Structures are given as structure tokens and as C-alpha cells.
Coordinates of C-alpha atoms in Angstrom, one line a residue:
Chain A
M83 CA 148.3 -109.5 12.0
I84 CA 151.9 -111.0 10.8
T85 CA 153.0 -114.0 12.3
L86 CA 156.5 -115.7 12.2
R87 CA 157.1 -118.9 13.1
A88 CA 160.7 -120.4 13.5
L89 CA 161.4 -118.9 10.1
T90 CA 165.0 -119.5 8.9
K91 CA 166.8 -118.6 5.7
R92 CA 169.9 -120.0 4.8
Y93 CA 172.2 -119.7 1.7
G94 CA 174.5 -122.3 1.5
D95 CA 176.0 -122.7 5.3
K96 CA 175.4 -118.8 5.7
T97 CA 172.2 -118.5 8.0
V98 CA 170.9 -115.0 7.3
V99 CA 167.6 -115.3 9.1
D100 CA 168.1 -117.5 12.1
D101 CA 164.8 -119.2 14.0
L102 CA 162.5 -115.8 14.1
T103 CA 159.3 -116.3 15.9
F104 CA 157.6 -113.1 16.8
D105 CA 153.7 -111.7 15.9
V106 CA 153.3 -108.3 14.5
E107 CA 150.0 -106.8 16.1
P108 CA 147.2 -104.8 14.6
G109 CA 146.9 -101.2 15.8
T110 CA 150.3 -100.8 16.4
V111 CA 153.4 -99.7 14.8
T112 CA 156.3 -102.0 15.2
G113 CA 159.8 -101.3 14.7
F114 CA 162.1 -103.7 13.2
L115 CA 165.5 -103.0 14.0
G116 CA 168.9 -104.5 13.3
P117 CA 172.3 -103.6 11.9
N118 CA 172.7 -103.6 8.3
G119 CA 172.5 -107.2 6.9
A120 CA 170.8 -108.4 10.1
G121 CA 168.1 -110.0 7.8
K122 CA 165.2 -107.5 8.0
S123 CA 164.9 -107.2 4.4
T124 CA 165.1 -111.1 4.0
T125 CA 162.5 -111.4 6.5
M126 CA 160.2 -108.8 5.0
R127 CA 160.7 -110.6 1.6
M128 CA 159.6 -113.9 2.9
V129 CA 156.8 -112.5 4.2
L130 CA 155.8 -111.7 0.6
G131 CA 156.7 -115.0 -0.7
L132 CA 159.6 -113.0 -2.8
D133 CA 162.0 -115.5 -1.1
H134 CA 161.3 -119.2 0.2
P135 CA 162.0 -119.8 3.6
T136 CA 164.6 -122.7 4.3
S137 CA 162.0 -123.9 7.1
G138 CA 159.6 -122.1 9.2
Q139 CA 156.6 -120.1 8.2
A140 CA 155.7 -116.2 7.8
L141 CA 152.0 -116.0 7.7
V142 CA 149.7 -112.9 7.3
G143 CA 146.3 -113.2 9.1
G144 CA 147.2 -117.2 9.2
R145 CA 147.9 -117.4 5.5
T146 CA 150.8 -117.3 3.3
Y147 CA 151.1 -114.4 1.2
A148 CA 150.6 -116.6 -2.2
S149 CA 147.6 -118.2 -1.2
L150 CA 145.9 -114.5 -0.5
R151 CA 143.2 -113.8 -3.6
H152 CA 144.4 -110.2 -3.8
P153 CA 147.5 -110.0 -1.9
L154 CA 147.5 -106.1 -2.7
R155 CA 144.1 -105.6 -0.5
E156 CA 145.5 -107.5 2.5
V157 CA 149.6 -106.7 2.5
G158 CA 150.9 -103.4 1.2
A159 CA 154.8 -103.3 1.1
L160 CA 157.6 -101.0 0.4
L161 CA 160.7 -102.7 0.0
D162 CA 162.7 -101.7 -2.6
A163 CA 161.5 -98.2 -4.1
K164 CA 163.9 -98.4 -7.5
A165 CA 162.6 -101.7 -8.3
L166 CA 160.3 -100.2 -11.2
H167 CA 160.7 -99.9 -14.8
P168 CA 162.2 -96.4 -15.2
G169 CA 160.4 -95.4 -18.4
R170 CA 156.9 -96.3 -17.0
T171 CA 155.3 -93.2 -15.6
A172 CA 154.4 -93.2 -11.7
E173 CA 150.5 -93.3 -12.7
K174 CA 150.7 -96.2 -15.4
N175 CA 152.9 -98.1 -12.7
L176 CA 150.1 -97.8 -10.1
L177 CA 147.4 -98.6 -13.1
A178 CA 149.1 -102.0 -13.8
M179 CA 149.3 -102.7 -10.0
A180 CA 145.7 -101.9 -9.6
H181 CA 144.9 -104.3 -12.6
S182 CA 146.8 -106.9 -11.4
N183 CA 144.5 -107.0 -8.0
D184 CA 141.2 -105.9 -9.5
V185 CA 141.7 -102.4 -7.0
D186 CA 139.3 -99.8 -8.5
P187 CA 141.5 -97.7 -11.0
A188 CA 140.7 -94.6 -9.3
R189 CA 142.4 -95.3 -6.1
V190 CA 145.7 -94.4 -8.2
G191 CA 145.0 -90.7 -8.2
E192 CA 143.9 -90.8 -4.6
V193 CA 147.1 -92.5 -3.3
L194 CA 149.5 -90.2 -5.7
E195 CA 147.6 -87.3 -4.1
R196 CA 148.0 -88.7 -0.3
V197 CA 151.6 -89.2 -1.0
G198 CA 152.2 -85.9 -2.5
L199 CA 152.9 -87.0 -6.2
A200 CA 150.0 -86.1 -7.9
E201 CA 151.8 -83.5 -10.0
A202 CA 154.5 -85.7 -10.9
A203 CA 151.9 -88.6 -12.0
R204 CA 152.7 -88.5 -15.7
R205 CA 156.6 -88.5 -15.3
R206 CA 158.6 -91.5 -15.8
T207 CA 159.5 -92.8 -12.5
G208 CA 163.4 -93.2 -13.8
T209 CA 163.8 -89.0 -13.7
F210 CA 162.5 -89.5 -9.7
S211 CA 164.6 -88.8 -7.3
L212 CA 165.2 -91.1 -4.5
G213 CA 162.6 -89.3 -2.0
M214 CA 160.1 -89.5 -4.7
S215 CA 160.7 -92.9 -5.3
Q216 CA 159.8 -93.7 -1.8
R217 CA 156.7 -91.5 -1.9
L218 CA 155.6 -93.7 -4.8
G219 CA 156.6 -97.0 -3.0
I220 CA 154.5 -95.9 -0.2
A221 CA 151.6 -95.0 -2.5
G222 CA 151.9 -98.6 -4.1
A223 CA 151.6 -100.1 -0.3
L224 CA 148.4 -97.9 0.2
L225 CA 147.2 -98.7 -3.0
G226 CA 144.6 -101.9 -2.3
D227 CA 143.9 -99.9 1.2
P228 CA 145.4 -103.2 3.1
G229 CA 145.2 -104.3 6.7
V230 CA 149.0 -104.9 7.0
L231 CA 151.6 -102.6 5.8
M232 CA 155.5 -103.4 5.5
F233 CA 158.1 -100.3 5.0
D234 CA 161.6 -101.5 4.5
E235 CA 163.7 -98.6 5.5
P236 CA 161.3 -95.8 4.3
V237 CA 162.8 -92.8 5.3
N238 CA 166.0 -93.6 3.0
G239 CA 166.3 -90.6 0.7
L240 CA 163.7 -88.3 2.3
D241 CA 164.3 -84.8 3.5
P242 CA 163.2 -83.9 6.9
D243 CA 159.8 -82.8 5.9
G244 CA 159.3 -86.1 4.5
V245 CA 160.6 -88.0 7.4
L246 CA 157.9 -85.9 9.6
W247 CA 155.3 -87.3 7.0
I248 CA 156.4 -90.9 7.3
R249 CA 156.1 -90.5 11.2
Q250 CA 152.8 -89.4 11.1
L251 CA 151.6 -91.7 8.3
L252 CA 152.9 -94.6 10.3
R253 CA 151.1 -93.4 13.4
S254 CA 147.8 -92.8 11.5
L255 CA 147.8 -96.1 9.9
A256 CA 148.4 -97.8 13.1
A257 CA 145.5 -95.8 14.6
E258 CA 143.1 -97.1 11.9
G259 CA 143.8 -100.4 13.4
R260 CA 146.4 -101.7 10.6
T261 CA 149.1 -103.6 11.4
V262 CA 152.2 -101.9 10.3
L263 CA 155.8 -103.1 10.6
V264 CA 158.5 -100.9 9.7
S265 CA 162.5 -101.5 9.7
S266 CA 165.3 -99.3 10.3
H267 CA 169.0 -99.6 11.2
L268 CA 168.6 -96.5 13.3
M269 CA 167.2 -96.9 16.8
S270 CA 166.4 -92.9 16.7
E271 CA 164.2 -93.1 13.9
L272 CA 161.8 -95.8 15.4
Q273 CA 161.9 -94.5 19.0
L274 CA 159.8 -91.5 17.9
S275 CA 157.3 -93.6 16.0
A276 CA 157.0 -97.1 17.2
D277 CA 155.1 -98.7 19.8
R278 CA 157.0 -102.0 20.0
L279 CA 160.5 -102.9 18.7
V280 CA 161.9 -106.1 17.6
V281 CA 165.5 -106.1 17.4
I282 CA 167.6 -108.8 15.3
G283 CA 171.1 -109.0 15.0
K284 CA 172.9 -111.7 12.4
G285 CA 168.9 -112.8 12.0
R286 CA 168.6 -114.0 15.4
L287 CA 165.7 -112.2 17.6
L288 CA 167.6 -110.1 20.3
A289 CA 164.7 -107.9 21.8
D290 CA 160.7 -108.1 21.3
A291 CA 159.4 -105.8 23.7
A292 CA 157.2 -102.7 23.7
L293 CA 159.0 -99.5 23.5
D294 CA 158.5 -98.3 27.3
E295 CA 159.5 -101.9 28.2
F296 CA 162.7 -101.7 26.0
I297 CA 163.6 -98.3 27.5
A298 CA 162.9 -99.6 31.1
G299 CA 164.9 -102.6 30.4
H300 CA 168.0 -100.9 28.4
G301 CA 168.0 -97.4 29.3
T302 CA 169.5 -97.4 32.4
S303 CA 170.6 -94.2 34.1
T304 CA 174.0 -93.2 35.8
V305 CA 174.5 -90.9 38.6
H306 CA 178.1 -89.0 38.4
V307 CA 179.5 -87.6 41.5
R308 CA 182.5 -85.3 41.3
L309 CA 184.1 -84.7 44.9
P310 CA 187.3 -82.4 45.5
A311 CA 188.7 -84.6 48.3
A312 CA 190.1 -87.8 47.0
G313 CA 189.5 -89.5 50.7
D314 CA 185.9 -88.5 50.7
R315 CA 185.2 -90.8 47.5
R316 CA 185.9 -93.7 49.4
V317 CA 183.7 -92.9 52.3
L318 CA 180.8 -91.8 50.0
A319 CA 181.1 -95.1 47.9
D320 CA 181.1 -96.9 50.9
R321 CA 177.8 -95.6 52.4
L322 CA 176.3 -95.9 49.2
G323 CA 177.4 -99.6 48.7
E324 CA 175.7 -100.2 52.1
R325 CA 172.5 -98.6 50.9
G326 CA 172.2 -101.0 47.7
A327 CA 173.8 -98.9 44.9
E328 CA 176.6 -100.3 42.6
V329 CA 179.2 -98.0 42.6
E330 CA 182.3 -97.6 40.4
L331 CA 185.6 -95.6 41.1
P332 CA 186.8 -94.7 37.4
A333 CA 190.5 -93.1 37.5
D334 CA 189.0 -89.8 36.6
G335 CA 188.0 -89.2 39.9
E336 CA 184.6 -89.2 39.3
L337 CA 182.1 -91.5 41.1
V338 CA 179.6 -93.7 39.2
V339 CA 176.5 -94.5 40.6
H340 CA 174.2 -97.2 39.4
G341 CA 170.5 -98.2 40.9
M342 CA 170.2 -94.7 43.0
S343 CA 168.3 -91.8 41.9
A344 CA 170.6 -88.2 42.1
E345 CA 168.3 -86.9 44.9
R346 CA 169.4 -89.8 47.5
V347 CA 172.8 -89.7 46.6
G348 CA 173.0 -86.2 47.2
D349 CA 171.5 -86.5 50.4
A350 CA 173.7 -89.3 51.8
A351 CA 176.9 -86.9 50.4
H352 CA 174.7 -84.4 52.9
A353 CA 174.7 -86.5 55.8
L354 CA 178.1 -87.5 55.5
G355 CA 178.9 -83.7 55.4
L356 CA 181.0 -84.3 52.1
R357 CA 181.9 -81.2 49.9
L358 CA 180.4 -82.2 46.4
H359 CA 181.6 -80.3 43.0
G360 CA 179.0 -82.0 40.5
L361 CA 176.2 -84.2 40.8
T362 CA 174.4 -85.5 37.3
T363 CA 172.4 -87.7 36.0
R364 CA 173.1 -89.5 32.8
S365 CA 170.7 -91.4 31.0
A366 CA 172.3 -94.2 28.5
S367 CA 170.5 -93.4 25.3
L368 CA 168.2 -95.8 23.4
E369 CA 170.5 -95.5 20.5
Q370 CA 173.6 -96.8 23.3
A371 CA 171.3 -99.6 24.4
Y372 CA 170.6 -100.7 20.8
L373 CA 174.2 -100.6 20.2
E374 CA 175.1 -102.6 23.0
L375 CA 172.2 -105.1 22.2
T376 CA 173.7 -105.7 18.9
A377 CA 177.3 -105.3 19.7
G378 CA 179.2 -108.3 18.3
T379 CA 176.0 -109.1 15.4
V380 CA 177.2 -106.3 13.1
E381 CA 177.8 -107.9 9.8
Y382 CA 179.7 -105.2 8.1
G383 CA 181.4 -103.2 10.8
A384 CA 184.5 -101.2 10.2
A385 CA 187.8 -103.2 11.7
E386 CA 189.0 -101.6 14.7
S387 CA 192.1 -99.5 13.9
V388 CA 195.0 -100.4 15.4
G389 CA 197.4 -97.6 16.6
V390 CA 201.1 -97.9 14.9
Chain B
M25 CA 142.9 -112.4 -16.0
A26 CA 143.9 -109.8 -13.8
A27 CA 147.5 -110.4 -14.1
T28 CA 146.6 -110.1 -17.7
R29 CA 145.2 -106.7 -17.3
A30 CA 148.0 -105.4 -15.7
E31 CA 150.6 -107.2 -18.0
W32 CA 148.8 -105.5 -20.8
T33 CA 148.9 -102.1 -19.0
K34 CA 152.9 -102.6 -18.6
L35 CA 153.3 -103.6 -22.3
W36 CA 151.7 -100.3 -23.8
S37 CA 153.2 -98.1 -21.3
V38 CA 156.7 -98.0 -22.1
R39 CA 158.3 -96.7 -25.6
S40 CA 160.2 -99.8 -26.3
T41 CA 157.1 -101.8 -27.4
W42 CA 156.6 -99.0 -29.8
W43 CA 159.7 -98.9 -30.9
C44 CA 159.7 -102.4 -31.7
L45 CA 156.5 -102.6 -33.4
G46 CA 157.4 -99.5 -35.7
S47 CA 160.8 -100.9 -36.3
A48 CA 159.1 -104.3 -37.2
A49 CA 156.8 -102.5 -39.6
A50 CA 159.4 -100.2 -41.2
L51 CA 162.1 -103.2 -42.0
M52 CA 159.4 -105.4 -42.9
L53 CA 158.2 -103.2 -45.3
G54 CA 161.0 -101.8 -46.8
Q55 CA 162.9 -104.9 -47.3
S56 CA 159.8 -106.1 -49.1
A57 CA 159.9 -103.1 -51.6
L58 CA 163.7 -103.4 -52.0
T59 CA 163.4 -107.1 -52.8
A60 CA 160.7 -106.7 -55.1
I61 CA 162.1 -104.0 -57.4
S62 CA 165.8 -105.2 -57.2
E63 CA 165.7 -108.8 -57.6
S64 CA 165.3 -110.5 -60.7
A65 CA 163.3 -112.4 -58.3
D66 CA 161.8 -115.6 -59.0
S67 CA 160.5 -115.5 -55.5
S68 CA 156.6 -115.0 -54.9
A69 CA 155.3 -111.9 -53.2
T70 CA 154.5 -114.5 -50.2
A71 CA 158.1 -115.9 -50.2
I72 CA 159.5 -112.5 -49.8
A73 CA 157.3 -111.5 -47.0
V74 CA 158.3 -114.9 -45.0
E75 CA 162.1 -113.8 -46.0
G76 CA 161.4 -110.5 -44.3
V77 CA 159.9 -112.1 -41.3
F78 CA 162.8 -114.7 -40.9
Y79 CA 165.7 -112.2 -41.6
L80 CA 164.5 -109.5 -39.8
V81 CA 161.0 -109.1 -37.9
Q82 CA 161.7 -112.2 -36.1
F83 CA 164.7 -110.4 -34.4
V84 CA 162.1 -107.7 -33.5
V85 CA 159.6 -110.4 -32.1
L86 CA 162.7 -112.0 -30.0
A87 CA 163.6 -108.3 -28.6
L88 CA 160.1 -107.5 -27.5
A89 CA 159.5 -110.8 -25.5
T90 CA 163.0 -110.8 -23.8
L91 CA 162.2 -107.1 -23.0
T92 CA 158.6 -108.2 -21.3
M93 CA 160.1 -111.3 -19.4
A94 CA 164.1 -110.7 -18.9
G95 CA 163.6 -106.9 -18.8
E96 CA 162.0 -107.3 -15.6
Y97 CA 165.4 -108.6 -14.1
S98 CA 167.5 -105.9 -15.2
T99 CA 165.1 -103.1 -14.0
G100 CA 164.5 -105.1 -10.8
S101 CA 160.6 -104.7 -11.4
I102 CA 160.2 -108.5 -11.0
R103 CA 160.3 -108.0 -7.5
S104 CA 157.3 -105.8 -7.7
T105 CA 155.7 -108.1 -10.3
L106 CA 155.9 -110.9 -8.0
Q107 CA 154.6 -109.0 -5.0
W108 CA 151.6 -108.0 -7.2
V109 CA 151.1 -111.5 -8.4
P110 CA 152.8 -114.1 -6.0
V111 CA 151.1 -117.5 -7.8
R112 CA 154.4 -116.9 -10.0
R113 CA 153.2 -119.5 -12.9
R114 CA 150.8 -116.6 -13.5
V115 CA 153.2 -114.2 -14.4
P116 CA 155.0 -115.5 -17.5
A117 CA 151.1 -116.9 -18.4
A118 CA 150.1 -113.5 -18.3
K119 CA 153.1 -112.1 -20.5
C120 CA 152.0 -114.8 -22.9
A121 CA 148.6 -113.8 -22.8
V122 CA 149.4 -110.4 -23.9
L123 CA 152.2 -111.0 -26.5
A124 CA 150.7 -113.8 -28.2
P125 CA 147.7 -111.7 -29.7
T126 CA 150.0 -108.8 -30.0
L127 CA 152.5 -110.4 -32.1
F128 CA 150.0 -112.7 -34.0
A129 CA 148.6 -109.3 -35.1
L130 CA 151.6 -108.0 -36.0
G131 CA 152.9 -110.9 -37.9
T132 CA 149.5 -111.1 -39.8
V133 CA 149.4 -107.2 -40.7
L134 CA 152.7 -107.2 -41.8
A135 CA 152.8 -110.2 -43.9
A136 CA 149.6 -109.2 -45.7
A137 CA 150.9 -105.2 -45.6
A138 CA 154.5 -106.5 -47.3
V139 CA 152.4 -108.6 -50.0
A140 CA 150.6 -105.6 -50.7
V141 CA 153.5 -103.6 -51.6
I142 CA 155.1 -106.4 -53.2
V143 CA 152.5 -107.0 -55.7
P144 CA 152.3 -104.0 -57.4
L145 CA 156.1 -103.3 -57.9
Q146 CA 156.2 -107.2 -59.6
P147 CA 153.3 -106.7 -62.3
E148 CA 154.6 -109.3 -64.3
R149 CA 154.3 -111.9 -61.5
A150 CA 150.7 -110.9 -60.1
P151 CA 149.0 -113.5 -61.3
D152 CA 150.4 -116.4 -59.4
V153 CA 149.4 -115.0 -55.8
S154 CA 146.0 -116.1 -54.7
G155 CA 144.1 -114.7 -52.1
G156 CA 144.4 -118.0 -50.3
E157 CA 147.7 -118.2 -50.3
V158 CA 148.2 -114.8 -48.9
L159 CA 145.7 -115.6 -46.0
R160 CA 147.3 -118.9 -45.4
T161 CA 150.8 -116.7 -45.2
A162 CA 149.6 -114.2 -43.3
L163 CA 148.3 -116.4 -40.5
A164 CA 151.2 -118.8 -40.6
V165 CA 153.6 -115.7 -40.0
G166 CA 151.1 -114.0 -37.2
G167 CA 151.3 -117.9 -35.6
Y168 CA 155.0 -118.1 -35.9
C169 CA 155.5 -114.6 -34.1
A170 CA 153.3 -115.3 -31.7
L171 CA 154.7 -118.9 -30.8
L172 CA 158.4 -117.6 -31.3
G173 CA 157.1 -114.7 -28.8
M174 CA 156.1 -117.5 -26.4
L175 CA 159.2 -119.6 -26.5
T176 CA 161.6 -116.7 -25.9
V177 CA 159.5 -115.5 -22.8
G178 CA 160.2 -119.3 -21.6
I179 CA 163.8 -118.7 -22.1
A180 CA 164.2 -115.4 -20.9
A181 CA 162.4 -116.6 -17.6
A182 CA 164.7 -119.1 -17.5
L183 CA 168.0 -117.1 -18.0
R184 CA 167.0 -114.1 -16.4
S185 CA 169.0 -111.9 -18.1
V186 CA 168.1 -110.1 -21.5
A187 CA 171.5 -110.4 -23.0
G188 CA 171.4 -114.2 -22.2
A189 CA 167.7 -114.8 -23.2
L190 CA 168.5 -113.1 -26.7
T191 CA 171.8 -114.8 -27.3
V192 CA 170.2 -118.2 -26.3
T193 CA 167.4 -117.9 -28.8
F194 CA 169.3 -116.8 -31.6
L195 CA 171.7 -119.3 -31.3
L196 CA 168.8 -121.8 -30.8
L197 CA 167.1 -120.2 -34.2
L198 CA 169.8 -119.7 -36.5
V199 CA 172.9 -121.4 -35.6
A200 CA 171.9 -124.5 -34.2
P201 CA 170.6 -125.4 -37.5
V202 CA 173.9 -124.5 -39.1
L203 CA 176.2 -126.4 -36.4
A204 CA 173.9 -129.6 -36.6
G205 CA 173.6 -129.7 -40.3
G206 CA 177.5 -129.6 -40.5
M207 CA 177.7 -132.6 -38.4
G208 CA 175.2 -134.4 -40.9
L209 CA 172.3 -134.3 -38.1
M210 CA 169.2 -133.9 -40.5
A211 CA 167.0 -135.6 -38.7
I212 CA 167.7 -133.0 -35.6
V213 CA 168.1 -130.1 -37.9
D214 CA 164.3 -130.7 -39.3
Y215 CA 162.9 -130.5 -36.1
L216 CA 164.8 -127.2 -34.9
P217 CA 162.0 -124.5 -33.9
G218 CA 163.9 -121.9 -36.7
V219 CA 163.4 -124.9 -39.3
A220 CA 160.0 -126.0 -38.4
G221 CA 158.9 -122.2 -37.8
T222 CA 160.2 -121.8 -41.7
N223 CA 158.3 -124.6 -43.0
V224 CA 155.0 -123.3 -41.2
M225 CA 155.4 -120.0 -43.0
L226 CA 156.7 -120.8 -46.1
G227 CA 154.0 -123.9 -46.7
E228 CA 154.8 -127.4 -47.3
G229 CA 157.4 -128.5 -49.7
A230 CA 158.9 -125.6 -49.9
P231 CA 162.8 -125.2 -49.6
S232 CA 163.9 -124.2 -46.1
L233 CA 165.5 -120.6 -45.8
L234 CA 168.0 -122.3 -43.4
T235 CA 168.8 -125.9 -45.2
G236 CA 167.8 -125.2 -48.8
A237 CA 165.8 -128.2 -48.5
P238 CA 162.2 -129.1 -47.8
V239 CA 161.5 -130.7 -44.6
P240 CA 160.0 -134.1 -44.4
Y241 CA 156.5 -133.1 -42.8
S242 CA 153.8 -131.0 -43.3
E243 CA 153.1 -127.3 -42.4
F244 CA 150.9 -128.9 -39.7
V245 CA 153.3 -131.0 -37.8
G246 CA 156.0 -128.0 -38.0
F247 CA 153.2 -126.0 -36.2
A248 CA 153.3 -128.7 -33.9
V249 CA 156.5 -129.2 -33.5
L250 CA 156.7 -125.2 -32.8
V251 CA 154.3 -125.7 -30.1
A252 CA 156.1 -128.5 -28.7
W253 CA 159.6 -126.5 -28.4
T254 CA 157.2 -123.4 -26.9
A255 CA 155.6 -125.7 -24.3
V256 CA 159.1 -126.9 -23.1
A257 CA 160.6 -123.8 -23.0
L258 CA 157.7 -122.5 -20.7
A259 CA 157.9 -125.4 -18.6
V260 CA 161.6 -124.7 -17.6
G261 CA 161.0 -121.4 -17.0
D262 CA 158.0 -121.8 -15.1
A263 CA 159.8 -124.3 -13.0
L264 CA 162.8 -122.2 -12.4
L265 CA 160.8 -119.2 -12.0
R266 CA 158.9 -120.7 -9.0
R267 CA 161.8 -122.5 -7.6
R268 CA 164.1 -119.3 -7.2
D269 CA 164.0 -116.3 -5.0
A270 CA 163.2 -113.5 -6.5

């Protein structure tokens, strides 16, 4: 269980994390979503005591990270896979890590096996690809068999096999009753692995909901109707409006209906004796919902190009 | 204790440690042999050994201690280290706990080995080297290397940069005495760590390698001066390490 209470981080007059309050529950995968620069990594770093909060608290199991006697046995984290001495082997790196928290050195071989790096155990980490470094970082997170796990952009640098593997790993860790927080700047990644979503933008909490609530709340679908006769558009729009739907009449000759199923729209057209050339349902993707939610909070967006 | 075991594993699992120790041995023994045969030498074997430490070995000690602490900032591994050991005071403490005995052993063994190389090369001088003096010098060199390593850990923790820590320690050891001496501030010069350290190694009353004059205090006071510098450097490094974001 990770608990954030009014967590705030400022650098000078720039607020990077702004009054964040949310809980990350055990037994679920919580997706931590936001554009680059939204404050996800800083938040995770504050949970680990690497950065000091300007105000507020970040607690693990009700305690600060630094007050845990054997922190690696309670919290495993992958923040920056390349934060290693490049000249040390994978195995020695994990061995030092195990010693630092009185973890049984036999775990080193076990976690290397689990992440598929057993063959590379004696290689210096400076020779690792980003994907291998990510796997080693995950091995480190698992080393102390902790109840809380945090992964910052874990699929970076992984091939499709690796991405699939991460998804399954996250699911199985949560199924074992662990608390799993995984960050990403891509909705599509979390859509498949998260039970819950916490969305932030410019350091502020934008959404904190179960994935299906989030879909219900943001993933609205619309019905697009094409009618050959221009006059019929108006007639159908009026009828649908009377029945409680919200109707748009865009210039391209279509009719866009919100809040009514395609079946009911089709039935209404049939009852009026109108000819239809198209009737389609379009679901706004979660990606779209996420983009709309975080629009205006993107830190390093490309400037809109101005036509010349 | 756990943090110390981790640092021990870290120290011996990178090649730079072995390079440092190997080059310290090569420099020390090579310098001792060359000095012993080339000099019309009125220096004793122990004095030649101390010169080897002062002119060569101490920079290897400096490099090793700097890499151990500030090197973590250049590789980024400090973030891992502080994640493993979030009570920050324990990090430089564990590094000192690992470096101090290693450097003490290095200094002691190299000083004794240097004397063993020098004595047969200076047959006409052999009688004036007593076993007690060799032991005293070896222990003093070991103590100097250990304290210098810890002093450097403190400076490196404060500066977070390999180049910065090397430069500052070098200036403090070698340049500060010359500058302060040039300004006539002998009272300050005598209490700088490089001067105090040489006094510890050479023994009471011997002319300092930096100033050419003996310091006005005993080698035990010199040792205390060195300990005080080390304590201050570690206190500053520790305070900054705890306050800053990693």
C-alpha cells in the first residue's frame, strides 16, 4: 500500500508535483499515467526518499521509506535502469544489493533466472542493451520479494516479447496480492495491464479511477449517420433531439449523435421512412480520452505549426 | 553492517580498484628502488618510503576514494545506492568502513615492502634502520592513507564530481601549503592536512616535505590534526548528502 497525502515538490517557483493525494492498493496493478514531464518519476522518487517533498507525505505501509529497516524487502523499484556502475557484472551488482538489505544471496540467481538474464549474469552491465538493463532493474526490484513494487516506464527498450512478458509479470505480481504501481506516458500500454488508473498532468491529479470506470466516464461513443437527401438530415436530427439525444450537424453532410445507440437511431430513421447510406458507431479510444484529459498539461509539446 | 558488506562487494567488483592498488604498488616499489640506487642519498630507507607515499601513492589513494564516492554520481549509481540504503549517513560511513582498512593495509604493506627493497640496495646505510622505526613508519603510512581516503570521501560526497573532488583535495594537500606559505601564514601551513600528514609519516622533528622545516608539534598531534580535517570533511559531506535530492 502506497499512500500519498498532499504530496508537493517545487524547484524554485516551478511546481513539479502539486498536492497529489491518492492510494495505491494491494492486489491491483495501478497505472500511473501522464505526459512526459508530468511528475511521475519525481513522485516515485519521493516515495523512495530520493527526493525530499517540499510538503506532504509519501508513505509505504504507513511509514516513510527511509524508516523501513530493510527497505528492499518491502519496496522493489525500477526507476532508472542505467543507474549502475557499467563495469560491474549483473550478478555482483545484485549481490551487493542483497547484502545491503540482508537478503539471502541465493535470491540473486533466482531473480536473474526469472527475468531471463541467467546467461548474462557474469557480463558487465555496461555491455547491456536497454532492454537487458530493464530486465536487470526488474530483477533488482524483485530481489527482496517485496510487497510493494514500482516500475517507471518498464517497457522502454523492450522488444514485443518483452512487453508481453512485462504485462504478464505485472498481472501475476498483483495476483499474488502485491501492490503494483507502473508508470507510462502511453495509455495503450496500461489499458491492457492496469486495474486502476491514476492520471496526472503538470503534477496535478486529473483522474483516479478503476479502469472500467475510466472507460465509462471518458470512452464515450458516437453514432455517425449518412443520409443522401440533405433535407432528411434536419428531420432526423429533430426527431432524435426530441428523444433526448445530442445531435451535431457537421458541414460534411453527416449527422453525429451522442447518447443513443445505433439501433435506436436506425429504428427512428426507419419509422420516419428516411433512406440511410451509412450508420456507424465510433468509440473514442481511451488514448483519445487520455489525450483530451491531459490536453493543456503537456510540458514539452511541439508548438503548433503556423501555415505560411 | 549490511551497508558495509554491500560496499565491500562493490569495491572489489570493479576493475578500477585493482588498477589503483596495482599501480600504487608499482609506483611505490619502482620509486623506492630507483631512489635507493640513484641517490648519493642521505635519506634513510624509511624517509625514501615516505617520499614515495607523498609524491606518488597518495594520489592513487585519492583516486580510489574519489571513484568510490564521487564515481557514484558520474555513473548514476548513487540513486541505486540510496534506494538500497535510504539512511544516507550510512552510505559514506560504509564507504569509509571499507576504504579505511583497505587503505591502511595498502599503506602499511607498501611502506614495509619499500623498506625491504631499499635496504639491500643501500648496504652502507643498513645499520641505521631499526625494526621499530620501520614498524612505526609502516603504521603511520597506513594511518595516513586511511585518513586521507576518508577525508576524500567527505569532499567527494560534498562535491559529487570526480574531477571536482580530485582538484579540491589536490589543492588542499599540495597547493594550499605553498600559497599560505607564500603569504607568510606559517601558523596555518603547519596545520594543513598534507603537512600534518607528512609529519605523522616522517616522525617528530623531521623537516616537512612541503615546507622544508619541522612542524612545531609531535606526530600524535599531527595525527589528531589529520583526524580533525577528516571529521570536518565527512561532517560537511554528510550534511550536504542528507539535505540534497539524489
